[in-house]
Short mmCIF file of C-alpha atoms in Angstrom, two decimals:
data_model
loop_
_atom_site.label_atom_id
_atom_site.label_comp_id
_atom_site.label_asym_id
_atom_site.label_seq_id
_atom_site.Cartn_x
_atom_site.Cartn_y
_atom_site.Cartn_z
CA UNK A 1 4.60 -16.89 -28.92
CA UNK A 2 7.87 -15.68 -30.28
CA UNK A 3 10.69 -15.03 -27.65
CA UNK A 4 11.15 -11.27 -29.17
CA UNK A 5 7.27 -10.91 -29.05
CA UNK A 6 7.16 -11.88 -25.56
CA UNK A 7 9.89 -9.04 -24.76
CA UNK A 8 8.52 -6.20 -26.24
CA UNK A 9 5.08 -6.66 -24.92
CA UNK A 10 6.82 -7.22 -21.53
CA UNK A 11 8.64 -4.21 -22.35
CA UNK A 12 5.40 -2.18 -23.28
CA UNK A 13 3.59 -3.13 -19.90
CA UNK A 14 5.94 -2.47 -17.34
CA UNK A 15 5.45 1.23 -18.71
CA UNK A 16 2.03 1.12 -16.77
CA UNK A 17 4.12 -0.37 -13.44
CA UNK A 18 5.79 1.81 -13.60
CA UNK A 19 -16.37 23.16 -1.36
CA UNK A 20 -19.92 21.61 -0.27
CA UNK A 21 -21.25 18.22 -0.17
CA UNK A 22 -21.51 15.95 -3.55
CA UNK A 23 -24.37 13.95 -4.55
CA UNK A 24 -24.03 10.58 -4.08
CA UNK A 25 -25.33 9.97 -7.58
CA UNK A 26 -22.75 12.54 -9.51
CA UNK A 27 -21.82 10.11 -11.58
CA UNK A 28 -24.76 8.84 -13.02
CA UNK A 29 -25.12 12.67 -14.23
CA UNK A 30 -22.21 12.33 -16.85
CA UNK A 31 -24.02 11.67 -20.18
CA UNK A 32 -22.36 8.41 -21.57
CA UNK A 33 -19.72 8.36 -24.45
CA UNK A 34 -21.45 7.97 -28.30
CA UNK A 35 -20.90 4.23 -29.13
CA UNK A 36 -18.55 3.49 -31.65
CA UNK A 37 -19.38 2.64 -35.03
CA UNK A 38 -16.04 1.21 -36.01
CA UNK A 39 -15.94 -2.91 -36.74
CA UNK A 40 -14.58 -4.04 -33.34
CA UNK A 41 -10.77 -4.43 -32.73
CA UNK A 42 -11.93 -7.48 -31.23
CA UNK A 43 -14.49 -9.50 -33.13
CA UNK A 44 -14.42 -12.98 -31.14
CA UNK A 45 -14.73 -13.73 -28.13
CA UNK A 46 -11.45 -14.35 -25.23
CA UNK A 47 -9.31 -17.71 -26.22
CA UNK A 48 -10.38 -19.45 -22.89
CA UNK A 49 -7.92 -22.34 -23.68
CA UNK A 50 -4.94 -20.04 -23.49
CA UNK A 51 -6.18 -18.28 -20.75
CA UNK A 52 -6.35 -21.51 -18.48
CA UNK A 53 -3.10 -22.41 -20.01
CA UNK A 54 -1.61 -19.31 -18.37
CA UNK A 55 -3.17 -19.69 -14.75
CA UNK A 56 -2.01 -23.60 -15.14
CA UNK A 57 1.06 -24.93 -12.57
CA UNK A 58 -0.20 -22.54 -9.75
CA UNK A 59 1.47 -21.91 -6.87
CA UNK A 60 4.85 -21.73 -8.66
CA UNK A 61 7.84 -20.18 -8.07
CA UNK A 62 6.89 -16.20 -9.47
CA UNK A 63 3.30 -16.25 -8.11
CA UNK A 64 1.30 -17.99 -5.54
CA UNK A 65 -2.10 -17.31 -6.86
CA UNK A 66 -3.64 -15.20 -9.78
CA UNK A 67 -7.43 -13.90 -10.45
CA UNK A 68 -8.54 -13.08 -13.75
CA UNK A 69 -11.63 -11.38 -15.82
CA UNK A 70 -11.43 -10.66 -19.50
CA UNK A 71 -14.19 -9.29 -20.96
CA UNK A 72 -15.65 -6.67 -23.98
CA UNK A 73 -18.38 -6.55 -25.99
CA UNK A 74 -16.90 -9.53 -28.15
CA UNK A 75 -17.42 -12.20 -24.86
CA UNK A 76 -16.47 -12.58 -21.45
CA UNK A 77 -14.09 -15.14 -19.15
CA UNK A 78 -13.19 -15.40 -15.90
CA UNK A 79 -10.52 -17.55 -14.06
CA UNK A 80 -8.62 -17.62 -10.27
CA UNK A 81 -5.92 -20.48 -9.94
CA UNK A 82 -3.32 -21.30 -6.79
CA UNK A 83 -3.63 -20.88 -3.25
CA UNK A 84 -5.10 -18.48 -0.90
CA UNK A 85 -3.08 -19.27 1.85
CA UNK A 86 0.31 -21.09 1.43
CA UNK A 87 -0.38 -22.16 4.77
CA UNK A 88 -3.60 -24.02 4.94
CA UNK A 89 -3.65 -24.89 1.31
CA UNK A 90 -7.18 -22.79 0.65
CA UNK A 91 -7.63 -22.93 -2.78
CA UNK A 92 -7.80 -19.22 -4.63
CA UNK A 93 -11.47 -17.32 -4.60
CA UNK A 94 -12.37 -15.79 -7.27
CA UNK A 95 -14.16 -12.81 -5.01
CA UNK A 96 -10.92 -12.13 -3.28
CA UNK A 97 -10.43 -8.41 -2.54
CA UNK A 98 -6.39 -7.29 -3.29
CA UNK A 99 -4.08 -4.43 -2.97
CA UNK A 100 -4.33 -2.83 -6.23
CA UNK A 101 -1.30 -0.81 -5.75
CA UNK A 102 -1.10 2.30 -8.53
CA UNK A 103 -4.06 1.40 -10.43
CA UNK A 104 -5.51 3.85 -7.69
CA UNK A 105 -4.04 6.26 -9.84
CA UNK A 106 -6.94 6.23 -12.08
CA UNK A 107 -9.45 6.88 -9.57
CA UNK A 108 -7.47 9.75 -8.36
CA UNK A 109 -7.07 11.42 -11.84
CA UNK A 110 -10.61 10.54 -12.68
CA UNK A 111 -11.82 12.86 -9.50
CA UNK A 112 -9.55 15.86 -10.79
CA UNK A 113 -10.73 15.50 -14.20
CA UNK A 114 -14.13 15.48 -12.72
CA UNK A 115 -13.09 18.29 -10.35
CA UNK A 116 -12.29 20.26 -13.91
CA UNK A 117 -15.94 19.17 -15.59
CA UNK A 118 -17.99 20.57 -12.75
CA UNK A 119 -15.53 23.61 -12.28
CA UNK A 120 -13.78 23.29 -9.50
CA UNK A 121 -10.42 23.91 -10.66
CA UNK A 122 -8.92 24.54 -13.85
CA UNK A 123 -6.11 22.20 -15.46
CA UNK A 124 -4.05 24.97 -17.13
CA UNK A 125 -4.29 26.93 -13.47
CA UNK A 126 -0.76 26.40 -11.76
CA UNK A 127 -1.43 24.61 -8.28
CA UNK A 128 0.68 26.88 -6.83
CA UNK A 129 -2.38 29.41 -6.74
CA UNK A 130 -4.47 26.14 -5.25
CA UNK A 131 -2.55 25.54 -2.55
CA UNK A 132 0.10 28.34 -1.54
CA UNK A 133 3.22 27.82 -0.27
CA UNK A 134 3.61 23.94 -0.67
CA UNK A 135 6.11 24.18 -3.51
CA UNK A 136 9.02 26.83 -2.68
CA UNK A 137 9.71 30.04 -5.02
CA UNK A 138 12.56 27.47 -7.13
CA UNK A 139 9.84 26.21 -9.06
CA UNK A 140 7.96 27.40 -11.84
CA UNK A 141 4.41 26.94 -11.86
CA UNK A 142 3.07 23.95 -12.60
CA UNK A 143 -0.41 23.21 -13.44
CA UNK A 144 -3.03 20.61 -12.53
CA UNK A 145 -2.57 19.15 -15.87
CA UNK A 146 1.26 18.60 -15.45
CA UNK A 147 0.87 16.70 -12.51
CA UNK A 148 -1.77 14.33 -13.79
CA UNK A 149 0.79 13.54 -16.61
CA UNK A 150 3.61 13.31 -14.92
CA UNK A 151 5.42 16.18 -16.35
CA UNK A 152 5.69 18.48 -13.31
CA UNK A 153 9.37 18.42 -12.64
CA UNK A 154 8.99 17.39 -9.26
CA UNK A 155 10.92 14.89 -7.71
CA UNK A 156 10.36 11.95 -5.36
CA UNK A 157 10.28 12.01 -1.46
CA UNK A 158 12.44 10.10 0.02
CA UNK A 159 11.79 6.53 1.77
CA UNK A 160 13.29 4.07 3.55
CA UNK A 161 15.27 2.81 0.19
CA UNK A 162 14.37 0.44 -2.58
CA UNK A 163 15.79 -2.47 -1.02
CA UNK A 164 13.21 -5.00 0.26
CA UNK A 165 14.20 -5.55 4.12
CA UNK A 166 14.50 -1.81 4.59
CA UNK A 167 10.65 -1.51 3.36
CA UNK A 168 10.18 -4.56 5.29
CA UNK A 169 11.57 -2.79 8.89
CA UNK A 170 9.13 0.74 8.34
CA UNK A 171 6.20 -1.56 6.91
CA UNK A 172 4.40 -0.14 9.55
CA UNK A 173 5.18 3.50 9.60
CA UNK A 174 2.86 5.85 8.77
CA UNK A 175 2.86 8.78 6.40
CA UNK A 176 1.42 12.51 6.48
CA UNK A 177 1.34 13.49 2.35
CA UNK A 178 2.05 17.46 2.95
CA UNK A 179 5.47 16.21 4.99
CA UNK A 180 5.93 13.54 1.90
CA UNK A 181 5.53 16.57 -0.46
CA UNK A 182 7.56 19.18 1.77
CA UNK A 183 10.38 16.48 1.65
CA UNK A 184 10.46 16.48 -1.88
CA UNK A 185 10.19 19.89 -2.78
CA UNK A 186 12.75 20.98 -0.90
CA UNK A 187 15.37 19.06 -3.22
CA UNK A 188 13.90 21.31 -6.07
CA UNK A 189 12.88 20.98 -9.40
CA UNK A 190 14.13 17.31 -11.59
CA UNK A 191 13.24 19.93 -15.19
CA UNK A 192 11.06 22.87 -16.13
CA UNK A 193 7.70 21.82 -15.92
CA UNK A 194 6.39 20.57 -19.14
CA UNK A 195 9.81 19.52 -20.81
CA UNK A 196 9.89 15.72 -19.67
CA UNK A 197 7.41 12.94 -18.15
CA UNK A 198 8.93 11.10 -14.91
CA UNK A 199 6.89 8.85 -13.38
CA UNK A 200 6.66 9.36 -9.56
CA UNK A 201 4.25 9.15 -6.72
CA UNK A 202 4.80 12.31 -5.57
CA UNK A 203 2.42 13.89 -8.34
CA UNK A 204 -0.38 11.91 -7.50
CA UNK A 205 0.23 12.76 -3.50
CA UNK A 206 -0.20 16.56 -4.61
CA UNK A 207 -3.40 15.77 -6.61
CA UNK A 208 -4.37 14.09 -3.15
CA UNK A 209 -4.12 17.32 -1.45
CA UNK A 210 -5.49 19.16 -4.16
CA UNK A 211 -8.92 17.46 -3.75
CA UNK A 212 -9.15 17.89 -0.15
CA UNK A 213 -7.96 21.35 -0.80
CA UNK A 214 -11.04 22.39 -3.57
CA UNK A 215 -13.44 20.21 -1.99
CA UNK A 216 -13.33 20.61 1.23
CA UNK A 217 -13.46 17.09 2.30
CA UNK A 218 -11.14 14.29 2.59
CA UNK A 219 -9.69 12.86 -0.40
CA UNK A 220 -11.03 9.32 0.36
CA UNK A 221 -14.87 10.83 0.72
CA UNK A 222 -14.35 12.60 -2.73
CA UNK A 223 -13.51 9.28 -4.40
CA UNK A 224 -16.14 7.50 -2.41
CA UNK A 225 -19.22 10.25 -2.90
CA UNK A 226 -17.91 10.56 -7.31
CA UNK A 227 -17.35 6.94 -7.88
CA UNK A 228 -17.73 4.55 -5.66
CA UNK A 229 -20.84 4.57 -4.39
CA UNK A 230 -22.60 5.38 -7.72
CA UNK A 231 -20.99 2.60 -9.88
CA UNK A 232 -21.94 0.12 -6.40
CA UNK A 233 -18.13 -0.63 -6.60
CA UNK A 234 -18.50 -2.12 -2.58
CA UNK A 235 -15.16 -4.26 -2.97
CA UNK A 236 -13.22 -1.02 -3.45
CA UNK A 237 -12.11 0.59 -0.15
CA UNK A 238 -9.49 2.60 1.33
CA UNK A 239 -7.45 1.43 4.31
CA UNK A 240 -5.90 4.28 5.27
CA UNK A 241 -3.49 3.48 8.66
CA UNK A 242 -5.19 -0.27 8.66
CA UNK A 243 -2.22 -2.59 8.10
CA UNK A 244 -4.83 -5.19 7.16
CA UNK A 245 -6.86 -6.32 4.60
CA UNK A 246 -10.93 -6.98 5.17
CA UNK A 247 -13.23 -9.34 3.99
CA UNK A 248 -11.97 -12.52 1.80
CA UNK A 249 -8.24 -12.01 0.31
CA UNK A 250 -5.50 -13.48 -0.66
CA UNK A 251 -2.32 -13.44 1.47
CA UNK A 252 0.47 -12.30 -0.79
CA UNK A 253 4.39 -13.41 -0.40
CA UNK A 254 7.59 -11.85 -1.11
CA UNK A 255 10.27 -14.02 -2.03
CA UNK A 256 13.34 -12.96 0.30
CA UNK A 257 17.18 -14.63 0.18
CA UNK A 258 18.10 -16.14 3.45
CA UNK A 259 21.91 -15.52 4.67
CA UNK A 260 22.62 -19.58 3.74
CA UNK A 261 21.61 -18.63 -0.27
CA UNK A 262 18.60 -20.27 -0.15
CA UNK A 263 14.52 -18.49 -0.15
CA UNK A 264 11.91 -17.57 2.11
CA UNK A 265 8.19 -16.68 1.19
CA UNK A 266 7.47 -14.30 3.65
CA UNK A 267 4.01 -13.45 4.21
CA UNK A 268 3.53 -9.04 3.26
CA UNK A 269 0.13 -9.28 3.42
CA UNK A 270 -0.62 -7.22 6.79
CA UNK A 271 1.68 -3.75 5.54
CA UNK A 272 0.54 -0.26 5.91
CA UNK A 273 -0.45 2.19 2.96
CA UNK A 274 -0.10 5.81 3.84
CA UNK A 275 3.10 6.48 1.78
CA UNK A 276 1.11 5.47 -1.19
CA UNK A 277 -2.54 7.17 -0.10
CA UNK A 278 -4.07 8.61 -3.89
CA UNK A 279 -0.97 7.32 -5.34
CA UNK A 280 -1.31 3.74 -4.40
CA UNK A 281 -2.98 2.81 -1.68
CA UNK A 282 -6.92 1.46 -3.15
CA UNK A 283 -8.03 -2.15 -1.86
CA UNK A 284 -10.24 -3.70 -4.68
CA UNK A 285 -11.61 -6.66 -6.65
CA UNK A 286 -11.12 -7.75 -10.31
CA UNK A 287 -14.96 -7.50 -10.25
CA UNK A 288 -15.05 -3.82 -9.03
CA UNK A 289 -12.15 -2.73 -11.48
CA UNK A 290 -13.87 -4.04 -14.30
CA UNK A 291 -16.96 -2.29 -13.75
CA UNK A 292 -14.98 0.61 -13.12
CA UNK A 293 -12.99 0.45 -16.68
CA UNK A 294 -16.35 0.32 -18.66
CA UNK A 295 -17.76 2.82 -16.66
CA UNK A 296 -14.43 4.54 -17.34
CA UNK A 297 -13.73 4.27 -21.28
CA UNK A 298 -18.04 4.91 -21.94
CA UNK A 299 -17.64 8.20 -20.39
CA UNK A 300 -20.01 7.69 -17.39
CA UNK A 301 -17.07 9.12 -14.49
CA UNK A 302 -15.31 11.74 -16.66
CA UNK A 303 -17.23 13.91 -19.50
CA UNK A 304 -15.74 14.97 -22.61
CA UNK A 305 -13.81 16.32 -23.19
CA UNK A 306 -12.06 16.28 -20.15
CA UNK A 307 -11.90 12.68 -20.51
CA UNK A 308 -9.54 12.65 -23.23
CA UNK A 309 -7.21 13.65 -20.78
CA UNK A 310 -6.77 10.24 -20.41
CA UNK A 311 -5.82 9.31 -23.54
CA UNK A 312 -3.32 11.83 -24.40
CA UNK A 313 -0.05 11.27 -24.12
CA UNK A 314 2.26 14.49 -23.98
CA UNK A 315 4.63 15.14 -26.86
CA UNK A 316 7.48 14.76 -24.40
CA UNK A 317 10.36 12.23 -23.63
CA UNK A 318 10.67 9.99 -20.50
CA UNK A 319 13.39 11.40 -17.84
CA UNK A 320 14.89 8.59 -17.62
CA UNK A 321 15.45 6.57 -20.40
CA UNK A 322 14.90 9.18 -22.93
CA UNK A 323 12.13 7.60 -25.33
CA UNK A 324 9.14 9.15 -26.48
CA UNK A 325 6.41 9.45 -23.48
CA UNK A 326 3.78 6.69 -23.05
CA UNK A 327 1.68 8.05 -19.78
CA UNK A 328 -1.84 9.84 -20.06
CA UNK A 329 -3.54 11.37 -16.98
CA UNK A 330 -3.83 8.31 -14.87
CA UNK A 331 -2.93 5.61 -17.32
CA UNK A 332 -0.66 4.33 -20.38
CA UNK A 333 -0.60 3.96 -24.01
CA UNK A 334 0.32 0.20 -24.83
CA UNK A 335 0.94 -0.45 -28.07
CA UNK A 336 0.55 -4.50 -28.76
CA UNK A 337 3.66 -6.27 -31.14
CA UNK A 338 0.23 -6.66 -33.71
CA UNK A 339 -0.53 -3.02 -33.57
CA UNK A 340 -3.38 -3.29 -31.09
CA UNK A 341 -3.31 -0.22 -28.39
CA UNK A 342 -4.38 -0.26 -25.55
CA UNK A 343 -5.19 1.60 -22.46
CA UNK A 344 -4.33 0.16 -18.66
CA UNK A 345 -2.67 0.96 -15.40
CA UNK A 346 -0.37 -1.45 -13.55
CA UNK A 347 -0.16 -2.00 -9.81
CA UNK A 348 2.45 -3.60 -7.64
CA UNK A 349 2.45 -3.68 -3.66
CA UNK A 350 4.60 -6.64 -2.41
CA UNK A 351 3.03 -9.73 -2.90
CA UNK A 352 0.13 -8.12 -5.49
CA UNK A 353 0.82 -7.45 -9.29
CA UNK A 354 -2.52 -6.04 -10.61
CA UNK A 355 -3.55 -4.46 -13.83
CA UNK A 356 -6.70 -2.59 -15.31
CA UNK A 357 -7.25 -1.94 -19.34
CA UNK A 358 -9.08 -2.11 -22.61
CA UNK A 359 -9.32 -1.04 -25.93
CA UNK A 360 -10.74 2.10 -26.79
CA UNK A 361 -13.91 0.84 -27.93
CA UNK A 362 -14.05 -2.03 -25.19
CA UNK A 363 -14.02 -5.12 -27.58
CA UNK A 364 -11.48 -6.70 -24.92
CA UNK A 365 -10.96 -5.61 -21.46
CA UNK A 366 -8.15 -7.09 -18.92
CA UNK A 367 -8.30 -7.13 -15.31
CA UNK A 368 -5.88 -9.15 -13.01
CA UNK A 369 -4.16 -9.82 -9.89
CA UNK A 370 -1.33 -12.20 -9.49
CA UNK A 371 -0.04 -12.73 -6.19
CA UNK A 372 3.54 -12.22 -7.19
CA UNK A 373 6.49 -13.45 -5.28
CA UNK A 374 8.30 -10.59 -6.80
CA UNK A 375 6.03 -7.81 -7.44
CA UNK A 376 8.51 -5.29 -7.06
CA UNK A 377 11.21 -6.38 -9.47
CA UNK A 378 12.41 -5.27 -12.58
CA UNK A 379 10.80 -7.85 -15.07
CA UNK A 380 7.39 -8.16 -15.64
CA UNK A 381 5.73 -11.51 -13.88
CA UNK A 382 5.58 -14.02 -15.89
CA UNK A 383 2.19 -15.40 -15.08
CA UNK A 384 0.99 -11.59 -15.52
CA UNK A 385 2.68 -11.87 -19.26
CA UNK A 386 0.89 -14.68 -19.69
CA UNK A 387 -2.25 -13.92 -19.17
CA UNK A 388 -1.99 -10.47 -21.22
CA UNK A 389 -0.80 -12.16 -24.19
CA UNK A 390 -3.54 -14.62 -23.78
CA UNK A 391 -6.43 -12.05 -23.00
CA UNK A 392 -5.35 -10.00 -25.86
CA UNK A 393 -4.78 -12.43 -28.43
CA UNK A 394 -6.80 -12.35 -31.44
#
């Protein structure tokens, strides 16, 4: 593959990166999506060769271990390479569970746009008239819709800072949303609500409360009781305050610079979540999220036409650099160097790089996790490049 190709497809992904109880069996209710008729976008079945090409050399230097499933109605493959456990040498398992970082983005704005389907709030309604008082008279209203797209004008909360060691020292620190949101508010509107997209967690922290705030029940129950349980996705859990990860994992590394110039791979695998909570915080399995992405995409979580909230991408510019808006209501437009879109969410949580997507008519579906030494940095990994050039190569 071509140096330039390479670049923009990196380029193109890291877009991602960045009331009364419910029936168990809700889901199942949502008449599936009519089947396309349309030749396939992909005919044949995954290149298996490249994909073990990509997982090959693991451990390395960018990632210590990397699951895999590619699948579609063309054919199906599945791969894990490196080490569990830099430690004891365990090789990788292929059941691992992971932190799946923003991808929990899409379950979140799945449950609002289900919210919207059965009624219980409106995504034109401003959520100021959900939940008065939690953004101050300075802003205008802003609806349900502009927060599941990111346009919403509101701003981030603050943290303990980008840089690594100062996430490192309040790893364990825990976070209530409504303070999270208070925080940011208070610094006022980033734009009038509709004009621009900025991606933040804060919107998906309001959505959080938003849920609890219609339903009645916690956030993590809603997700549960509407998807979870009725697409059997057991892998797929919450940890809420637990630091840890359950059940068979992978431990995942940072890679940190030592005062003498030279590197450490510390060990971020026990780290606690609330900051992220419906933003970022979902524990899950390439299994689960696959199941979840057909389930997804045929229309079986969200009805229409709610669901094409999801693949509508406002006619607006991103905050920051300017260009022409690529984020839906939970995920991103990515538009391959042959033409090919497709439709994913990225993840990172230090020491796990995951990623969910498919094409529209589910030919080719991607899920991964690559325990990167890096996932935080500016560049895309370069196993996770890899295998997305490899999964999606025709």
């Amino acid at each position: 593959m071509k140096a330039r190709t390479r670049t923009l497809l990196a380029a193109a992904l890291v877009l991602g990166v960045a009331a009364g109880p419910v029936a168990p069996a809700a889901v199942a209710a949502v008449p599936a999506r009519t089947a396309v008729r349309e030749a396939p976008v992909f005919p044949a079945p995954p290149d298996a060769a490249a994909l073990r090409e990509a997982l090959a050399g693991l451990p390395s230097g960018s990632a210590t271990a990397a699951l895999v499933r590619v699948g579609g109605s063309s054919g199906s493959w599945a791969g894990a390479a490196g080490v569990a456990d830099l430690r004891t040498g365990r090789g990788a398992m292929a059941h691992a569970r992971f932190r799946a970082g923003s991808v929990t983005k899409v379950f979140t704005a799945a449950v609002v746009l289900r919210l919207a389907a059965e009624g219980k709030l409106e995504l034109d309604r401003p959520v100021q008239e959900y939940l008065p008082g939690l953004l101050p008279g300075t802003f205008e209203p802003v609806t349900v819709r502009q927060l599941l797209n990111h346009t919403s004008g509101i701003g981030a909360a603050d943290g303990p800072g980008d840089a690594f060691e100062a996430q490192w020292a309040a790893r364990f620190d825990r976070t209530d949303p409504r303070e999270q949101i208070a925080n940011a508010v208070a610094k006022g509107p980033e734009f009038r609500p509709g004009t621009a997209q900025h991606y933040l967690n804060i919107n998906y922290t309001v959505l959080g409360v938003l849920t609890e705030a219609v339903t009645g029940r916690p956030y993590e129950e809603v997700v549960a009781a509407r998807i979870l349980r009725p697409l059997g996705l057991r892998q797929t859990s919450y940890p809420g305050s637990d630091p840890r990860i359950h059940g068979p994992h992978h431990h995942g590394y940072q890679a940190v610079e030592r005062a003498d110039g030279s590197t450490e791979l510390r060990d971020v695998t026990v780290w606690e979540s609330t900051s992220r909570w419906a933003a970022g915080d979902i524990i899950s399995t390439t299994a689960d999220l696959e199941r979840f992405t057909v389930a997804l995409f045929r229309g079986q979580v969200v009805p229409e036409p709610q669901l094409a909230e999801m693949f509508t991408v406002p006619q607006v510019r991103d905050f920051v650099s300017g260009k022409p808006a690529q984020l839906t209501a939970g995920m991103s437009r990515l538009v391959l160097p042959d033409g090919t879109v497709a439709w994913g969410k990225t993840g990172g949580r230090f020491g796990y790089s995951t990623a969910m997507g498919a094409t529209r008519d589910l030919s080719r579906t991607l899920v991964y996790s690559v325990n990167s030494t890096d996932a935080k940095g500016q560049d895309m990994n370069p196993v996770a490049l890899s295998v997305t050039l490899a999964a999606f190569r025709r």
